């Protein structure tokens, strides 16, 4: 064996495929970089397949590891040419490469890249390249060498690699021969697929996934051995024995690459011209200062307080120093556009709550109200651009997006990508398939995961699914599934992260087609862009803004009151009274059950209380066990104290308990001696770099650091767990502050104008936590006159009608009698009718004239199809012409299936005459109960009665009480309640406890089902739509729960109301069992979205009927929704 | 073949849980209903629908625990973790239904399928043989129950009424002429309407057949279409409905009846030849060749002997077909019992494929029929087609696993020879002879990956003159376990020109410290 080798030029690895070549590489870029540094390589180049998606991560990791690094790409062609590795020599060449990839991607379907050698010949200037001969050393290779040699004589190389194949020596000799024949230098590279040999298993797995094969069927498409890993220098020397020149050539090639991704550091757009400033380009900083000045006058007509002036002076100085003015101006410009279009918007996030942003109108949160330290978000040291997210009305965000495209051009603005990675479930699913497990076995194992995003797989899951976790095969599968979690699967479009550039975007980042037509997406995600310091702005959609805008409009037209987000102040006592009573159904953020049960305990009385309320019910504070200490202190049960004096400044606003992400970070800095930049790294490590496994060292550093500084270990550990919680769903104070404003405004609207609020929120659906049924019910309890959908009275949207009949206000809301100023009735809109489109509604409204007088009249004049009119009949919309649901349906059924407009007029007239002569038919009248059920089916609510009302007499004899009487009963008493199931939740932080909310005709009851009871009654908890509960009544600070001992399925009883009791509607938006879409970050959702079990009413008598219901039911269910 | 009915009595049988009954019969035996169902978790049958594995059938025991048809399997398992589920096997269910239908022919020859889970039996005029309608129904129900089948059944004047009553009513016999009254209280779904129509009828309050029957016809037709009226009329006997008796039909048949039963094998063979001759022109006209043929020998005492043969290629030649049956008969020999003789012999072609006629040769004797394919067919007919196997390539890197055998007939499509080589490999990298199992060799060599210098194999020393390698082949970790060793293969040549294929087992350093050497093959 050769002794230690002397390598004068250093060893470099130039061809590395990371897992951003989706399903080809088996290591993260970071892993590759770290391994290369450990092995003692001098430099590494990541070359993914027609992609630069992974290069930024590699770049950042290499910076940290102090490793030489080059960005590169492996070009794979469609025309049978061998693969070619390219490395841009300089910034210009890099631009060429991006353009080349963009070209290939833009002409291919999403996720693909179609390139031909000709493209490279045209755009390959400045690229160092190496041809990677494939198995066939044939004519394609020779012609490829010839044409590239002619075009780029000094840039071309031939790559020499060795993978322990059957003919290595001969093959290498032939390649060397070929290279020297054509006078092209030979360069050694490893063509690496993973960082260490142990990754071969995973490499095999991803190959199988890619090829849609199992391990048993994939055969020779797998690599025969585990040799495509990174090698130490002496290993490389041995590998390329006899070709030392090629190794030296690799080094010199690497050293010719002078380009670094750092050069891309964003240059902001050109100096903007603003009309307010005379429509001439003004230097950015000057423009910003002038605009701030103008805004300041508008905000504070009587002169600004000194505190604000100081803040502005300070911020402006900092902005100037860091040259961030263009960024603020860009956001300003977008916000200004939105405002000019009457699109409601509000900024949030790090820099958004600064005084400058307030003056610019980016946010409405008065900096005088709340003091947030600007430096906390713009740190000089980090020199990273600030981060402002702007929320827009969800229905109109597209207009803003189009504006950005128009203003900056599609070639300079693009949407950031989101890297979709493997989660526990998808990992089990795909790896299970590769192992040849049957679909149901896979479902069974995957189904034991409660969250689709959970990151860990443990053997318990398998045991729960009835498998033997000691089974070797299964163990391997679970192990590999665990490893693949976090691997990127594909790129998707970010919800609204825009990147805006001065140069052509496609010369900075390759752009590919998005799934949506006419959309493109860049290859890098938010973090990548942030790492490189490129300008990005999040343009997000928020349903509540839509609702508030609509409410303001109604307020103006119906009550003549003009309001804005900032005009309502923040000190309205009756609004806070309402919040304290947890009367918050429908309002922003604080409407969930967890939030509602927090309200009476927290008793918010000021704006800042709302900020805390918004932030406290989150995984961070919950995992850090910070909620109860805070509540105790707030309620005066515990003294406010600080772990150490030095933290007082950080924690005094929150009574000594860290609640916000900023505070947690600050503690790391103050108490554990983190550098500010380090603390930020910690935050990002939690959010994005979790996979690399640096968390452990952070944990140690933080906890030990704090202990060394004299903190209690327990407190230190809580703080760290809290940060971990933030990693999943970071919720900083700056976001909470912006959200709190919307909370306040929506509460104010609901408090004073419940009619306006109800109409606005119904018109903004889908959004929020509750379904129309609960919103309508809540409005009625507040004395709002609700009127049914009708062909002659309703518009598409719900509207306000004059002349409301006075309605009784429920006893629990009596206090609000004087505050509520509602004088209008809400006429429900046609949008609530399932399956009825806006287009049809417009037709109906357009031809309505002085009203329709019959079903036939509606059909003839509006030209709607019979099918559409049936939908209206099913929703019982013909009452104004004296037809009930059944009569209307009977009449509608007789219409020609086509719309009248599609028929020949002559025959139409003849037919009409004929058919009107038909004999009178007496249909059996529809009982009220059936009407109610049909209402639920077609509208998902009923104004006629609550379904439970029909069971009341029977329930009363069995001893059930009405939910409304719960507050009057003694605590710890056993009670029996009943109701329709609105929401089922199983929060991850609650250790398997299921929370269920049920509703009867008088009100809701909150049920807690402990795991033991759940196991016993899981069929009922998960499966029934109408239940009764026997249990102990508990009350904490006015929040009443019933801890279930026994449950009973009342659905069969429910069915007695109607022969066809598909009670589909009315389930709240938040029901986790019904919800089909994932990504409810702060919630854990039950295993398999037991959608079906909820949707299907238990076994009808005959299967034929059962099947009908299933399909009808599926159509009836609204889609699930996400929350922020 | 269709059968027109005038004055009829129809018995409708509905198998309410056919798929699960079939499974129960497998699990617990046919008498499981009589014995009482064991206390085990409920059974459901699953199938793929709407992108999910869903429950397509279930037993009562399962529905009592909240499982429903159409539910996704994962949901069902969340409700009943111990749920036992079987994949839906439509073919098996269909086969069972056919078997039951065949068995039902003891009552009447006119047995027809009704959907996938029921039978119609035209029992017009034959009920007296079984003691009247009531006895027939009771007897049939008891017998089917005893065989582990849950059923509902009913007799009426029309198939529609019988179907409705069997599935939606409780009456077992509807007297002649009483159909209308009996079914008027049943739900409209009993009219065999599609679910959408049923829903819209219910919507307007028309929930029973009686409601519907009383209404004027024109408005009904205008709203719900004519099928509703047609089904109504069929049920009420206003319109006749024909049922098609079930009769398994072969694609092509040729049969011969004998006044005097034949007994001798030679006669049978001769008859087969004639029958095969009859079939040839039929096959020619259709451009088909037979892939599977069956001979049915009907014994005078009612027993039926069936022989069938399969062929590798579509076959049309009468002589060859007959010859295959001769091989079959020869193979049977003693197991063949002619009894009192056969009075009908029928030759059926059960499966066909397009026949591609090859260019005939002038010089060769076309009648010979002793080509490769013919040989395989004949061997297959005699020994069983599964036993005629050839070598195939297996798709793996591991040398000793890289070949296998497969039945010749089965995979015509796949490449049948081993000689396929991967492209671009101009050097022979695999030996001519692969040893049954690698043999341990004593070797002098350098670690980590140098070739052997000298080795002793089967007690003979060899000095290595030339060598090439290593070619590294790692284990198939998913079968062998991750710890299994990687092999470094070398092609080595000794001074006399003998060439060997040997490997070092285990990577030095990474897998082992003392790798062993094995001989695995010989080139020449």
Coordinates of N, CA and C in Angstrom, one line a residue, chain A residues 1 162 164-167 169-170 174 197 200-201 204-205 215-216 218-220 222 224-225 227 229 238 435 439-440 444 465 476 479-480 874 886 889-890 893-894 918-919 921 923-924 926 930 934 937 1018-1019 1059-1060 1088-1093 1096-1099 1101-1104 1107-1108 1114, chain B residues 50 53-54 58 63 65-66 68-75 77-79 81 85 163 167-168 187 189 195 199-200 202-207 215-216 219-220 222-224 395-397 423 425-427 429 446-449 468-475 477-479 481-482 491 507 510:
Chain A
X1 N 0.8 -1.2 0.0 CA 0.0 0.0 0.0 C 0.9 1.3 0.0
X162 N -14.6 7.2 -12.3 CA -14.4 5.8 -12.2 C -15.3 5.3 -11.1
X164 N -15.9 1.8 -10.5 CA -15.7 0.3 -10.2 C -16.7 -0.5 -11.1
X165 N -16.7 -0.1 -12.3 CA -17.5 -0.9 -13.3 C -16.7 -2.1 -13.8
X166 N -17.2 -2.8 -14.7 CA -16.5 -4.0 -15.2 C -15.2 -3.7 -16.1
X167 N -15.2 -2.6 -16.7 CA -14.1 -2.3 -17.6 C -13.4 -1.0 -17.3
X169 N -10.5 0.1 -16.5 CA -9.2 0.5 -17.1 C -9.3 0.8 -18.5
X170 N -10.0 -0.1 -19.2 CA -10.2 0.1 -20.7 C -10.9 1.4 -21.0
X174 N -9.6 4.6 -23.0 CA -10.3 5.1 -24.2 C -10.7 6.6 -24.1
X197 N -20.8 6.4 1.8 CA -21.3 5.1 1.2 C -22.6 4.6 1.8
X200 N -26.0 4.8 0.1 CA -26.4 4.0 -1.1 C -27.8 3.5 -1.0
X201 N -28.2 3.1 0.3 CA -29.5 2.5 0.4 C -30.6 3.5 0.0
X204 N -30.7 4.0 -3.6 CA -31.5 3.0 -4.3 C -33.0 3.3 -4.1
X205 N -33.4 3.8 -3.0 CA -34.8 4.1 -2.7 C -35.3 5.2 -3.7
X215 N -38.1 -2.4 -5.1 CA -36.7 -2.9 -5.0 C -36.6 -4.2 -5.8
X216 N -37.7 -5.0 -5.8 CA -37.6 -6.3 -6.4 C -37.6 -6.2 -7.9
X218 N -36.7 -3.3 -9.8 CA -35.9 -2.2 -10.4 C -34.7 -2.8 -11.1
X219 N -34.1 -3.8 -10.6 CA -33.0 -4.5 -11.3 C -31.8 -3.6 -11.6
X220 N -31.3 -3.7 -12.8 CA -30.0 -3.1 -13.1 C -30.1 -1.5 -13.2
X222 N -30.5 0.2 -10.8 CA -29.8 0.6 -9.6 C -28.3 0.6 -9.9
X224 N -24.6 -0.6 -9.3 CA -24.2 -1.9 -8.8 C -23.5 -1.8 -7.4
X225 N -23.0 -0.7 -7.0 CA -22.2 -0.6 -5.8 C -22.4 0.7 -5.1
X227 N -20.2 3.2 -4.6 CA -18.9 3.9 -4.8 C -19.1 5.4 -5.1
X229 N -19.6 8.1 -3.7 CA -19.6 9.0 -2.5 C -18.4 9.9 -2.6
X238 N -5.6 7.3 -5.4 CA -5.5 5.9 -5.7 C -6.5 5.6 -6.9
X435 N -40.7 -0.7 -1.1 CA -40.5 -2.0 -0.4 C -41.5 -3.0 -0.8
X439 N -50.9 -1.4 -0.5 CA -51.4 -0.1 -0.2 C -52.1 0.0 1.1
X440 N -52.8 -1.0 1.6 CA -53.5 -0.8 2.8 C -52.5 -0.9 4.0
X444 N -52.1 2.0 6.6 CA -52.2 1.7 8.0 C -51.1 2.3 8.8
X465 N -50.3 0.2 14.1 CA -51.0 -0.2 12.9 C -51.0 -1.7 12.8
X476 N -36.1 -1.7 8.3 CA -35.4 -1.0 7.2 C -36.2 0.1 6.5
X479 N -36.6 3.0 8.8 CA -35.4 3.7 8.9 C -35.2 4.6 7.7
X480 N -35.4 4.1 6.5 CA -35.1 4.8 5.3 C -36.2 5.9 5.1
X874 N -84.4 23.8 -4.9 CA -84.0 23.0 -3.7 C -83.6 23.8 -2.6
X886 N -91.1 22.1 -2.6 CA -91.5 20.9 -3.4 C -92.3 21.3 -4.6
X889 N -89.9 22.8 -7.1 CA -89.1 21.7 -7.7 C -89.9 21.0 -8.8
X890 N -91.2 20.8 -8.5 CA -92.1 20.1 -9.4 C -92.2 20.9 -10.7
X893 N -88.9 20.9 -12.6 CA -88.6 19.7 -13.3 C -89.3 19.6 -14.7
X894 N -90.4 20.3 -14.8 CA -91.1 20.3 -16.1 C -90.5 21.1 -17.2
X918 N -101.1 20.7 -18.4 CA -101.0 19.4 -17.7 C -101.8 19.4 -16.4
X919 N -102.3 18.2 -16.1 CA -103.3 18.1 -15.0 C -102.6 18.5 -13.7
X921 N -101.5 18.4 -10.0 CA -100.9 17.3 -9.2 C -100.8 17.7 -7.8
X923 N -99.0 17.1 -4.6 CA -97.8 16.4 -4.0 C -98.1 16.4 -2.5
X924 N -97.6 15.4 -1.9 CA -97.7 15.4 -0.4 C -96.9 16.5 0.2
X926 N -94.5 18.8 2.4 CA -93.2 18.5 3.0 C -93.3 18.9 4.5
X930 N -88.3 18.0 7.4 CA -87.7 17.7 6.1 C -87.2 19.0 5.5
X934 N -83.5 19.7 4.3 CA -83.2 20.1 2.9 C -82.5 21.4 2.9
X937 N -79.0 20.8 3.5 CA -78.4 20.1 2.3 C -78.0 21.1 1.3
X1018 N -64.7 5.8 20.1 CA -64.1 6.4 18.9 C -65.1 6.4 17.8
X1019 N -65.9 5.4 17.6 CA -66.8 5.3 16.5 C -67.7 6.5 16.6
X1059 N -87.0 11.4 5.9 CA -86.7 10.1 5.4 C -85.3 10.2 4.8
X1060 N -84.9 11.4 4.5 CA -83.6 11.5 3.8 C -82.7 12.5 4.6
X1088 N -56.5 10.2 9.4 CA -56.8 10.0 7.9 C -57.8 10.9 7.4
X1089 N -58.0 12.1 7.9 CA -59.1 12.9 7.6 C -60.3 12.1 7.5
X1090 N -60.9 11.8 8.5 CA -62.0 10.8 8.5 C -63.2 11.5 7.8
X1091 N -62.9 12.1 6.8 CA -63.9 12.9 6.0 C -65.1 12.0 5.8
X1092 N -64.8 10.9 5.2 CA -65.9 10.1 4.7 C -66.8 9.7 5.9
X1093 N -66.3 9.3 7.0 CA -67.1 8.8 8.0 C -68.1 10.0 8.5
X1096 N -70.8 10.6 5.6 CA -71.8 9.6 5.4 C -72.7 9.4 6.6
X1097 N -73.9 9.5 6.4 CA -74.8 9.2 7.5 C -74.8 7.7 7.6
X1098 N -74.7 7.3 8.9 CA -74.6 5.8 9.0 C -75.6 5.0 8.2
X1099 N -75.1 3.9 7.8 CA -75.8 2.9 7.1 C -77.3 3.1 6.8
X1101 N -80.8 1.9 5.0 CA -81.2 0.6 5.1 C -80.8 -0.3 3.9
X1102 N -80.6 0.3 2.8 CA -80.2 -0.4 1.7 C -79.0 0.2 1.0
X1103 N -78.1 -0.6 0.6 CA -76.9 -0.1 0.1 C -77.0 0.9 -1.1
X1104 N -78.0 0.6 -1.9 CA -78.3 1.4 -3.0 C -78.5 2.9 -2.6
X1107 N -75.2 4.5 -1.2 CA -74.3 5.0 -2.2 C -74.7 6.4 -2.7
X1108 N -76.0 6.5 -2.9 CA -76.5 7.8 -3.4 C -76.1 8.9 -2.4
X1114 N -70.8 14.2 -0.7 CA -69.5 14.7 -1.0 C -69.6 16.0 -1.7
Chain B
X50 N -62.4 6.4 -6.4 CA -62.2 7.8 -6.2 C -60.9 7.9 -5.4
X53 N -58.7 3.6 -1.2 CA -59.2 2.3 -1.0 C -60.4 2.4 -0.2
X54 N -61.5 1.9 -0.7 CA -62.8 2.1 0.0 C -63.5 0.8 0.3
X58 N -69.6 -5.2 2.9 CA -69.3 -5.5 4.3 C -70.4 -6.4 4.9
X63 N -71.3 -3.4 9.8 CA -72.1 -2.2 9.7 C -72.6 -1.9 11.1
X65 N -71.0 -1.9 13.6 CA -69.9 -1.2 14.3 C -69.6 0.1 13.6
X66 N -70.4 0.5 12.7 CA -70.3 1.9 12.2 C -69.6 1.9 10.8
X68 N -69.3 1.7 7.0 CA -70.3 1.9 5.9 C -69.7 1.7 4.6
X69 N -70.5 1.4 3.7 CA -70.1 1.2 2.3 C -69.6 2.6 1.8
X70 N -68.6 2.5 1.0 CA -68.1 3.8 0.4 C -67.1 4.5 1.3
X71 N -67.0 4.1 2.5 CA -66.1 4.7 3.4 C -64.6 4.3 3.0
X72 N -63.7 5.2 3.3 CA -62.3 4.9 2.9 C -61.8 3.9 4.0
X73 N -60.9 3.0 3.5 CA -60.4 2.0 4.4 C -59.8 2.6 5.7
X74 N -59.0 3.7 5.5 CA -58.3 4.2 6.6 C -59.4 4.7 7.6
X75 N -60.4 5.3 7.1 CA -61.5 5.8 8.1 C -62.1 4.6 8.8
X77 N -60.8 1.8 9.4 CA -59.9 1.3 10.4 C -59.7 2.2 11.6
X78 N -59.9 3.5 11.4 CA -59.9 4.3 12.6 C -61.1 4.0 13.5
X79 N -62.2 3.6 12.9 CA -63.4 3.3 13.7 C -63.2 2.0 14.3
X81 N -60.3 -0.6 14.7 CA -58.9 -0.9 14.4 C -58.7 -2.3 14.0
X85 N -59.9 -6.9 6.5 CA -60.4 -6.5 5.1 C -59.7 -7.3 4.0
X163 N -88.1 -8.5 -7.8 CA -86.9 -7.8 -7.4 C -87.1 -6.8 -6.3
X167 N -85.8 -7.2 -2.3 CA -84.8 -6.3 -1.8 C -85.4 -5.3 -0.8
X168 N -86.6 -4.9 -1.0 CA -87.1 -3.8 -0.2 C -88.4 -4.2 0.6
X187 N -90.3 1.6 -1.3 CA -89.7 2.8 -1.7 C -89.4 2.8 -3.2
X189 N -86.9 3.4 -4.8 CA -85.6 2.8 -5.2 C -85.8 1.3 -5.6
X195 N -79.6 6.1 -8.9 CA -79.7 6.8 -7.6 C -80.2 8.3 -7.8
X199 N -83.3 10.1 -5.9 CA -83.1 11.3 -5.1 C -84.1 12.4 -5.6
X200 N -84.2 12.6 -6.9 CA -85.1 13.7 -7.3 C -86.5 13.3 -7.1
X202 N -87.6 11.6 -4.6 CA -87.8 11.8 -3.2 C -88.0 13.3 -2.8
X203 N -87.2 14.1 -3.6 CA -87.2 15.5 -3.3 C -88.6 16.1 -3.5
X204 N -89.3 15.6 -4.5 CA -90.7 16.2 -4.6 C -91.7 15.4 -3.9
X205 N -91.3 14.5 -3.0 CA -92.2 13.9 -2.1 C -92.7 12.6 -2.7
X206 N -92.2 12.1 -3.8 CA -92.7 10.8 -4.3 C -91.8 9.8 -3.8
X207 N -92.2 9.2 -2.7 CA -91.3 8.3 -2.0 C -91.6 6.8 -2.2
X215 N -100.0 8.7 -10.2 CA -99.9 10.0 -10.8 C -100.2 9.9 -12.3
X216 N -100.6 11.0 -12.9 CA -100.7 11.0 -14.4 C -99.4 10.8 -15.0
X219 N -96.9 14.2 -16.9 CA -96.0 15.1 -16.1 C -94.8 14.3 -15.5
X220 N -95.0 13.1 -15.2 CA -93.9 12.3 -14.7 C -92.8 12.1 -15.8
X222 N -92.3 13.9 -18.3 CA -91.7 15.2 -18.6 C -90.6 15.5 -17.6
X223 N -90.8 15.1 -16.4 CA -89.8 15.5 -15.4 C -88.7 14.5 -15.1
X224 N -89.1 13.2 -15.2 CA -88.1 12.2 -14.8 C -87.7 11.3 -15.9
X395 N -33.2 -9.4 -13.9 CA -32.7 -8.1 -13.9 C -32.0 -7.8 -12.6
X396 N -30.8 -8.2 -12.4 CA -30.1 -7.9 -11.2 C -28.6 -7.9 -11.5
X397 N -27.9 -7.2 -10.6 CA -26.4 -7.2 -10.7 C -25.7 -8.4 -10.2
X423 N -25.8 -3.1 -24.2 CA -25.1 -2.4 -25.3 C -23.8 -1.7 -24.9
X425 N -20.9 -2.8 -24.5 CA -19.9 -3.6 -23.9 C -19.3 -4.5 -24.9
X426 N -18.2 -4.1 -25.4 CA -17.5 -4.9 -26.4 C -16.6 -5.9 -25.8
X427 N -16.5 -5.9 -24.5 CA -15.6 -6.9 -23.9 C -16.5 -7.9 -23.1
X429 N -17.5 -9.7 -20.2 CA -17.2 -9.4 -18.8 C -17.7 -10.6 -17.9
X446 N -2.7 -7.9 -2.4 CA -2.5 -6.7 -1.6 C -3.9 -6.1 -1.3
X447 N -4.1 -5.6 -0.1 CA -5.2 -4.9 0.2 C -4.9 -3.4 -0.1
X448 N -5.9 -2.5 -0.3 CA -7.3 -2.8 -0.3 C -7.9 -3.4 -1.5
X449 N -7.4 -3.1 -2.7 CA -8.1 -3.5 -3.8 C -7.3 -4.0 -5.0
X468 N -7.6 -8.0 -14.6 CA -8.4 -6.7 -14.9 C -9.5 -6.6 -13.8
X469 N -9.6 -5.4 -13.3 CA -10.6 -5.2 -12.2 C -10.1 -4.1 -11.3
X470 N -10.8 -4.0 -10.2 CA -12.0 -4.7 -9.7 C -13.3 -4.1 -10.3
X471 N -14.2 -5.0 -10.5 CA -15.6 -4.6 -10.8 C -16.3 -4.8 -9.5
X472 N -16.9 -3.8 -9.0 CA -17.4 -3.9 -7.6 C -18.9 -4.1 -7.6
X473 N -19.3 -5.1 -7.0 CA -20.8 -5.4 -7.0 C -21.2 -5.6 -5.5
X474 N -22.1 -4.7 -5.1 CA -22.6 -4.7 -3.7 C -23.8 -5.6 -3.6
X475 N -24.0 -6.0 -2.4 CA -25.1 -6.9 -2.1 C -26.5 -6.2 -2.4
X477 N -29.1 -5.3 -0.6 CA -29.3 -5.1 0.8 C -30.6 -5.4 1.3
X478 N -31.6 -5.2 0.4 CA -33.0 -5.4 0.9 C -33.3 -6.8 1.1
X479 N -32.5 -7.7 0.5 CA -32.8 -9.2 0.7 C -31.7 -9.7 1.7
X481 N -29.6 -8.1 3.7 CA -29.3 -7.4 4.9 C -28.1 -6.4 4.6
X482 N -28.1 -5.4 5.3 CA -27.2 -4.3 5.0 C -25.7 -4.7 5.3
X491 N -11.0 -10.3 -13.4 CA -10.8 -11.3 -14.4 C -9.3 -11.5 -14.4
X507 N -15.1 -5.4 1.5 CA -14.2 -4.3 1.2 C -13.3 -4.1 2.4
X510 N -13.7 -0.9 5.1 CA -15.1 -0.5 5.3 C -15.9 -1.6 5.8

